[in-house]
Amino acid sequence: MKKIAVITGASSGMGRRFAETVQEFGTYDEIWAIARREERLRALSDRYPGKKIVPVPLDLTDYDSYAALESRLAEHKP
């Protein structure tokens, strides 16, 4: 089973720095970087080629985003 770190607010500030720190430790198979700004998430992912930072553009203030996240997580259940 994949170990996935799910980090919200990853497009800037503390969320972005936390995603960078988690990838430095290398203990997760993937890091799902969640935020509204897709272009910033892609820039974060591009900064660490080959490091499995997966941009997940969602607005968690929108209830429908939780269903999308739940569906995506369900794909990784054993």
PDB file of C-alpha atoms in Angstrom:
ATOM      1  CA  MET A   1       0.000   0.000   0.000  1.00  0.00           C
ATOM      2  CA  LYS A   2       1.241   3.480  -0.865  1.00  0.00           C
ATOM      3  CA  LYS A   3       2.061   5.894   1.919  1.00  0.00           C
ATOM      4  CA  ILE A   4       0.513   9.222   0.953  1.00  0.00           C
ATOM      5  CA  ALA A   5       0.973  12.508   2.789  1.00  0.00           C
ATOM      6  CA  VAL A   6      -1.983  14.855   2.238  1.00  0.00           C
ATOM      7  CA  ILE A   7      -1.050  18.496   2.784  1.00  0.00           C
ATOM      8  CA  THR A   8      -3.558  21.322   2.474  1.00  0.00           C
ATOM      9  CA  GLY A   9      -2.703  24.943   1.820  1.00  0.00           C
ATOM     10  CA  ALA A  10       0.357  23.780  -0.108  1.00  0.00           C
ATOM     11  CA  SER A  11       0.444  26.591  -2.667  1.00  0.00           C
ATOM     12  CA  SER A  12       2.117  29.081  -0.317  1.00  0.00           C
ATOM     13  CA  GLY A  13       3.264  29.890   3.184  1.00  0.00           C
ATOM     14  CA  MET A  14       3.443  27.253   5.877  1.00  0.00           C
ATOM     15  CA  GLY A  15       1.609  24.627   3.799  1.00  0.00           C
ATOM     16  CA  ARG A  16       4.146  24.906   0.984  1.00  0.00           C
ATOM     17  CA  ARG A  17       7.073  24.795   3.383  1.00  0.00           C
ATOM     18  CA  PHE A  18       5.591  21.757   5.114  1.00  0.00           C
ATOM     19  CA  ALA A  19       5.273  19.957   1.749  1.00  0.00           C
ATOM     20  CA  GLU A  20       8.908  20.781   0.990  1.00  0.00           C
ATOM     21  CA  THR A  21      10.017  19.487   4.384  1.00  0.00           C
ATOM     22  CA  VAL A  22       8.020  16.263   4.085  1.00  0.00           C
ATOM     23  CA  GLN A  23       9.550  15.517   0.679  1.00  0.00           C
ATOM     24  CA  GLU A  24      13.054  16.051   2.106  1.00  0.00           C
ATOM     25  CA  PHE A  25      12.500  13.228   4.585  1.00  0.00           C
ATOM     26  CA  GLY A  26      11.463  10.858   1.790  1.00  0.00           C
ATOM     27  CA  THR A  27       9.256   8.667   3.989  1.00  0.00           C
ATOM     28  CA  TYR A  28       6.176   8.881   1.737  1.00  0.00           C
ATOM     29  CA  ASP A  29       5.544   7.397  -1.687  1.00  0.00           C
ATOM     30  CA  GLU A  30       3.553  10.468  -2.722  1.00  0.00           C
ATOM     31  CA  ILE A  31       2.803  13.903  -1.335  1.00  0.00           C
ATOM     32  CA  TRP A  32      -0.580  15.256  -2.366  1.00  0.00           C
ATOM     33  CA  ALA A  33      -0.281  19.030  -2.369  1.00  0.00           C
ATOM     34  CA  ILE A  34      -3.792  20.489  -2.070  1.00  0.00           C
ATOM     35  CA  ALA A  35      -4.768  24.118  -2.689  1.00  0.00           C
ATOM     36  CA  ARG A  36      -6.894  26.243  -5.000  1.00  0.00           C
ATOM     37  CA  ARG A  37      -4.046  27.630  -7.122  1.00  0.00           C
ATOM     38  CA  GLU A  38      -3.130  24.895  -9.573  1.00  0.00           C
ATOM     39  CA  GLU A  39      -0.289  26.862 -11.171  1.00  0.00           C
ATOM     40  CA  ARG A  40       1.468  27.235  -7.816  1.00  0.00           C
ATOM     41  CA  LEU A  41       1.017  23.546  -7.041  1.00  0.00           C
ATOM     42  CA  ARG A  42       2.525  22.650 -10.410  1.00  0.00           C
ATOM     43  CA  ALA A  43       5.463  24.977  -9.720  1.00  0.00           C
ATOM     44  CA  LEU A  44       6.022  23.194  -6.398  1.00  0.00           C
ATOM     45  CA  SER A  45       5.909  19.801  -8.112  1.00  0.00           C
ATOM     46  CA  ASP A  46       8.233  20.978 -10.905  1.00  0.00           C
ATOM     47  CA  ARG A  47      10.745  22.225  -8.345  1.00  0.00           C
ATOM     48  CA  TYR A  48      11.314  18.634  -7.176  1.00  0.00           C
ATOM     49  CA  PRO A  49      11.372  16.479 -10.323  1.00  0.00           C
ATOM     50  CA  GLY A  50      11.069  12.782  -9.610  1.00  0.00           C
ATOM     51  CA  LYS A  51       9.907  13.396  -6.025  1.00  0.00           C
ATOM     52  CA  LYS A  52       6.226  12.454  -6.403  1.00  0.00           C
ATOM     53  CA  ILE A  53       4.662  15.730  -5.312  1.00  0.00           C
ATOM     54  CA  VAL A  54       1.188  15.412  -6.819  1.00  0.00           C
ATOM     55  CA  PRO A  55      -0.713  18.664  -7.413  1.00  0.00           C
ATOM     56  CA  VAL A  56      -4.350  18.320  -6.303  1.00  0.00           C
ATOM     57  CA  PRO A  57      -6.178  21.547  -7.118  1.00  0.00           C
ATOM     58  CA  LEU A  58      -9.206  21.685  -4.814  1.00  0.00           C
ATOM     59  CA  ASP A  59     -11.044  24.409  -2.958  1.00  0.00           C
ATOM     60  CA  LEU A  60     -11.761  22.889   0.432  1.00  0.00           C
ATOM     61  CA  THR A  61     -14.262  25.658   1.194  1.00  0.00           C
ATOM     62  CA  ASP A  62     -16.447  23.975  -1.463  1.00  0.00           C
ATOM     63  CA  TYR A  63     -18.258  20.911  -0.125  1.00  0.00           C
ATOM     64  CA  ASP A  64     -18.012  19.095  -3.486  1.00  0.00           C
ATOM     65  CA  SER A  65     -14.223  19.119  -3.185  1.00  0.00           C
ATOM     66  CA  TYR A  66     -14.431  16.667  -0.295  1.00  0.00           C
ATOM     67  CA  ALA A  67     -16.254  14.145  -2.469  1.00  0.00           C
ATOM     68  CA  ALA A  68     -13.552  14.507  -5.129  1.00  0.00           C
ATOM     69  CA  LEU A  69     -10.817  13.998  -2.537  1.00  0.00           C
ATOM     70  CA  GLU A  70     -12.606  11.011  -1.004  1.00  0.00           C
ATOM     71  CA  SER A  71     -12.972   9.415  -4.420  1.00  0.00           C
ATOM     72  CA  ARG A  72      -9.307   9.931  -5.195  1.00  0.00           C
ATOM     73  CA  LEU A  73      -8.240   8.460  -1.848  1.00  0.00           C
ATOM     74  CA  ALA A  74     -10.523   5.453  -2.394  1.00  0.00           C
ATOM     75  CA  GLU A  75      -8.507   4.572  -5.497  1.00  0.00           C
ATOM     76  CA  HIS A  76      -5.546   3.834  -3.212  1.00  0.00           C
ATOM     77  CA  LYS A  77      -7.258   1.608  -0.666  1.00  0.00           C
ATOM     78  CA  PRO A  78      -5.937  -1.963  -0.492  1.00  0.00           C
TER      79      PRO A  78
END
